[in-house]
Short mmCIF file of C-alpha atoms in Angstrom, two decimals:
data_model
loop_
_atom_site.label_atom_id
_atom_site.label_comp_id
_atom_site.label_asym_id
_atom_site.label_seq_id
_atom_site.Cartn_x
_atom_site.Cartn_y
_atom_site.Cartn_z
CA GLU A 88 90.51 -31.99 174.06
CA ALA A 89 90.08 -33.02 177.61
CA GLY A 90 87.94 -30.98 179.58
CA VAL A 91 88.06 -29.77 183.14
CA ALA A 92 88.95 -32.44 185.64
CA GLN A 93 87.93 -32.17 189.11
CA SER A 94 88.34 -34.83 192.03
CA PRO A 95 87.08 -35.94 194.22
CA ARG A 96 83.27 -36.15 192.65
CA TYR A 97 81.75 -36.84 196.01
CA LYS A 98 82.74 -36.34 199.63
CA ILE A 99 81.23 -36.32 202.94
CA ILE A 100 82.64 -34.78 206.07
CA GLU A 101 81.62 -34.08 209.51
CA LYS A 102 81.51 -30.28 210.61
CA ARG A 103 84.71 -28.83 211.86
CA GLN A 104 86.65 -31.13 209.63
CA SER A 105 88.59 -30.02 206.73
CA VAL A 106 88.59 -30.71 203.09
CA ALA A 107 90.30 -29.90 199.79
CA PHE A 108 89.19 -30.20 196.31
CA TRP A 109 91.41 -30.33 193.05
CA CYS A 110 90.89 -28.71 189.78
CA ASN A 111 92.83 -29.32 186.26
CA PRO A 112 91.81 -26.93 183.81
CA ILE A 113 91.88 -27.24 180.05
CA SER A 114 95.40 -27.20 178.87
CA GLY A 115 96.62 -23.73 177.99
CA HIS A 116 93.75 -21.92 179.59
CA ALA A 117 95.01 -18.88 181.48
CA THR A 118 92.04 -18.21 183.72
CA LEU A 119 90.59 -20.69 186.43
CA TYR A 120 87.56 -20.08 188.36
CA TRP A 121 85.85 -21.65 191.40
CA TYR A 122 82.09 -21.55 192.12
CA GLN A 123 79.88 -22.66 194.87
CA GLN A 124 76.43 -24.00 193.73
CA ILE A 125 74.07 -24.40 196.74
CA LEU A 126 70.93 -26.57 196.00
CA GLY A 127 68.38 -25.15 193.93
CA GLN A 128 70.45 -22.00 193.18
CA GLY A 129 72.81 -20.84 190.34
CA PRO A 130 76.70 -21.08 190.71
CA LYS A 131 78.21 -18.21 192.88
CA LEU A 132 81.58 -17.16 191.93
CA LEU A 133 84.09 -17.55 194.98
CA ILE A 134 87.56 -16.96 193.58
CA GLN A 135 89.06 -16.16 189.97
CA PHE A 136 92.93 -16.82 188.93
CA GLN A 137 94.75 -15.57 186.08
CA ASN A 138 97.73 -17.57 185.71
CA ASN A 139 98.97 -17.99 189.37
CA GLY A 140 97.60 -14.50 190.53
CA VAL A 141 94.23 -13.85 192.14
CA VAL A 142 92.11 -11.33 190.16
CA ASP A 143 88.81 -11.55 192.22
CA ASP A 144 88.26 -13.10 195.80
CA SER A 145 85.57 -10.63 196.93
CA GLN A 146 83.20 -13.37 197.47
CA LEU A 147 85.53 -15.93 199.16
CA PRO A 148 84.71 -16.42 203.14
CA LYS A 149 88.51 -15.74 203.79
CA ASP A 150 88.14 -16.87 207.31
CA ARG A 151 87.65 -20.66 206.44
CA PHE A 152 88.24 -20.92 202.61
CA SER A 153 91.59 -20.69 200.86
CA ALA A 154 92.54 -21.35 197.32
CA GLU A 155 95.86 -21.44 195.40
CA ARG A 156 97.11 -22.11 191.88
CA LEU A 157 100.87 -22.24 192.52
CA LYS A 158 102.22 -23.11 189.26
CA GLY A 159 99.30 -21.23 187.08
CA VAL A 160 98.16 -24.54 186.14
CA ASP A 161 96.11 -26.76 188.38
CA SER A 162 94.37 -25.39 191.58
CA THR A 163 92.95 -26.54 194.86
CA LEU A 164 90.34 -25.28 197.03
CA LYS A 165 90.27 -25.75 200.86
CA ILE A 166 87.50 -25.23 203.35
CA GLN A 167 88.67 -25.71 206.95
CA PRO A 168 86.80 -25.79 209.39
CA ALA A 169 83.74 -26.89 207.24
CA LYS A 170 80.12 -25.83 208.50
CA LEU A 171 76.86 -27.24 207.66
CA GLU A 172 75.98 -24.61 205.21
CA ASP A 173 79.16 -25.45 203.14
CA SER A 174 77.26 -28.34 201.78
CA ALA A 175 76.95 -27.59 197.86
CA VAL A 176 78.68 -28.52 194.46
CA TYR A 177 81.96 -26.98 193.84
CA LEU A 178 82.79 -25.94 190.27
CA CYS A 179 85.80 -25.38 188.56
CA ALA A 180 85.97 -23.60 185.19
CA SER A 181 88.71 -22.14 182.92
CA SER A 182 88.94 -19.87 180.01
CA PHE A 183 91.42 -19.29 177.50
CA TYR A 184 91.97 -15.65 177.33
CA PRO A 185 92.92 -13.53 180.43
CA SER A 186 89.93 -11.76 182.09
CA GLY A 187 89.22 -8.13 181.72
CA GLY A 188 89.78 -5.94 178.90
CA GLY A 189 86.25 -6.27 177.78
CA ARG A 190 86.77 -9.55 176.32
CA THR A 191 83.93 -12.00 176.46
CA ASP A 192 85.40 -15.50 176.67
CA THR A 193 83.72 -18.81 177.07
CA GLN A 194 84.18 -20.50 180.37
CA TYR A 195 84.25 -24.43 180.45
CA PHE A 196 82.95 -26.19 183.41
CA GLY A 197 84.21 -29.48 185.09
CA PRO A 198 81.73 -31.94 186.51
CA GLY A 199 82.05 -30.58 190.15
CA THR A 200 82.67 -32.01 193.58
CA ARG A 201 79.54 -32.60 195.88
CA LEU A 202 80.14 -31.83 199.03
CA THR A 203 77.83 -33.05 202.04
CA VAL A 204 78.57 -31.62 205.55
CA LEU A 205 77.18 -33.64 208.61
CA ALA B 457 74.86 -5.23 191.25
CA GLN B 458 74.09 -6.57 187.89
CA SER B 459 71.48 -9.38 187.81
CA VAL B 460 69.44 -11.81 185.64
CA THR B 461 65.90 -12.84 186.62
CA GLN B 462 64.56 -16.56 185.32
CA LEU B 463 60.90 -16.07 185.51
CA ASP B 464 60.15 -19.67 185.85
CA SER B 465 61.58 -22.23 188.23
CA HIS B 466 60.05 -25.13 186.49
CA VAL B 467 58.61 -25.59 182.97
CA SER B 468 56.92 -28.53 181.49
CA VAL B 469 56.33 -29.52 177.81
CA SER B 470 55.26 -32.37 175.91
CA GLU B 471 57.58 -34.08 173.65
CA GLY B 472 57.62 -32.35 170.07
CA THR B 473 56.10 -29.00 171.49
CA PRO B 474 58.13 -25.69 171.66
CA VAL B 475 60.03 -24.67 174.38
CA LEU B 476 60.25 -21.13 175.98
CA LEU B 477 62.40 -20.24 178.86
CA ARG B 478 62.24 -16.79 179.84
CA CYS B 479 65.25 -14.46 181.18
CA ASN B 480 65.24 -10.95 182.00
CA TYR B 481 68.38 -8.91 182.65
CA SER B 482 69.22 -5.75 184.72
CA SER B 483 70.00 -2.88 182.22
CA SER B 484 73.75 -2.40 181.54
CA TYR B 485 75.66 -0.43 178.95
CA SER B 486 76.78 -3.50 177.49
CA PRO B 487 75.70 -7.07 178.54
CA SER B 488 77.19 -10.34 177.45
CA LEU B 489 74.46 -12.92 178.03
CA PHE B 490 74.70 -16.66 177.99
CA TRP B 491 72.48 -19.87 178.48
CA TYR B 492 74.19 -22.89 179.87
CA VAL B 493 72.73 -26.39 180.33
CA GLN B 494 73.17 -28.88 183.41
CA HIS B 495 72.29 -32.24 183.06
CA PRO B 496 71.96 -34.47 186.15
CA ASN B 497 75.70 -35.07 187.77
CA LYS B 498 77.24 -33.25 184.55
CA GLY B 499 79.03 -30.23 184.28
CA LEU B 500 77.53 -26.88 182.91
CA GLN B 501 77.39 -26.86 179.13
CA LEU B 502 77.41 -23.50 176.96
CA LEU B 503 74.22 -23.47 174.69
CA LEU B 504 74.90 -20.23 173.33
CA LYS B 505 76.42 -16.62 173.74
CA TYR B 506 75.34 -13.13 173.02
CA THR B 507 78.03 -10.56 172.52
CA SER B 508 76.34 -7.77 170.57
CA ALA B 509 76.96 -9.26 167.15
CA ALA B 510 73.52 -10.35 166.20
CA THR B 511 70.41 -10.21 168.29
CA LEU B 512 69.09 -13.35 167.22
CA VAL B 513 71.49 -16.05 168.43
CA LYS B 514 71.77 -19.81 167.38
CA GLY B 515 73.40 -22.42 169.70
CA ILE B 516 73.65 -26.29 169.86
CA ASN B 517 70.95 -28.87 169.85
CA GLY B 518 68.47 -26.65 168.14
CA PHE B 519 68.27 -23.76 170.58
CA GLU B 520 68.23 -20.02 170.17
CA ALA B 521 67.60 -16.98 171.96
CA GLU B 522 66.81 -13.21 171.07
CA PHE B 523 68.14 -10.32 172.75
CA LYS B 524 65.63 -7.61 173.24
CA LYS B 525 67.07 -4.47 174.17
CA SER B 526 63.88 -2.70 174.89
CA GLU B 527 62.43 -5.28 177.13
CA THR B 528 65.77 -6.23 178.80
CA SER B 529 65.07 -9.87 177.94
CA PHE B 530 67.06 -13.03 176.41
CA HIS B 531 64.49 -15.90 176.21
CA LEU B 532 65.64 -19.26 175.19
CA THR B 533 63.38 -21.19 172.56
CA LYS B 534 63.37 -24.38 170.76
CA PRO B 535 60.84 -25.21 168.10
CA SER B 536 60.38 -28.78 169.29
CA ALA B 537 61.26 -30.56 172.66
CA HIS B 538 63.22 -33.84 172.90
CA MET B 539 63.45 -36.04 175.81
CA SER B 540 67.23 -35.29 175.84
CA ASP B 541 66.27 -31.64 176.73
CA ALA B 542 65.28 -32.35 180.17
CA ALA B 543 67.74 -30.50 182.43
CA GLU B 544 68.29 -27.45 184.50
CA TYR B 545 68.93 -24.33 182.39
CA PHE B 546 70.81 -21.16 183.55
CA CYS B 547 70.52 -17.66 182.07
CA VAL B 548 74.22 -15.96 182.78
CA ARG B 549 75.31 -12.38 182.26
CA GLY B 550 79.01 -11.82 181.93
CA ASP B 551 80.37 -8.52 183.35
CA SER B 552 83.90 -6.95 182.91
CA GLY B 553 85.74 -5.18 185.81
CA ALA B 554 89.17 -4.04 186.58
CA GLY B 555 91.03 -6.90 185.23
CA SER B 556 88.47 -9.54 186.01
CA TYR B 557 85.58 -10.98 184.37
CA GLN B 558 82.36 -12.12 186.29
CA LEU B 559 79.64 -14.39 185.41
CA THR B 560 76.20 -13.81 187.27
CA PHE B 561 73.80 -16.89 187.09
CA GLY B 562 70.11 -16.90 187.42
CA LYS B 563 68.30 -19.37 189.53
CA GLY B 564 67.71 -21.70 186.99
CA THR B 565 64.97 -23.13 185.24
CA LYS B 566 64.13 -27.14 185.63
CA LEU B 567 62.81 -28.20 181.95
CA SER B 568 60.57 -31.37 182.15
CA VAL B 569 59.90 -32.91 179.03
CA ILE B 570 56.68 -35.43 179.01
CA PRO B 571 56.66 -38.50 176.42
#
């Protein structure tokens, strides 16, 4: 089966510009996650969707970051305006089962988008 | 907040020698624990996961990890390192909340394999 797809793979922008990332999860996966991975650190969850609804966005900087998953399939993450500290790899992951309820489910990760803000 | 601590930021081993990557987790009533591997410019790949069925968990590529509740540890081991094992390894815990499931990653251990 095809894995999680992300585009673009690399993006370089100036600070204060806007940028958008796209993710297509594995077919049939109900839950989609966006993570931010700063160089030298582990990934940090930004937002979690179940189908087309947000279940956790507590760590998303909402003044500049937004995300949507309108039809419950693919998703976009946007940053506007970008800051230098947003330079990172943005990872998308998906899992089959709806989250919560004590179920442990494997998350499958895409290759990521490496963002450089100059 | 729940956390995981990877005790070494960098481990270097010779090819053919054993690998030990150490991880401790903050106590929880029922943690789910994972090890993920990340090769350069590649996505994260699941090596193995612990979900309370058995304390010794076998994963892909000859890796295994042992859950030790008394030590709050979940160390990753492999009997014989291969050059292709050189990568970044993340110890991860999963926690269920109200309608959500969150993974918390350690800071990672970079494994170098010397020929």
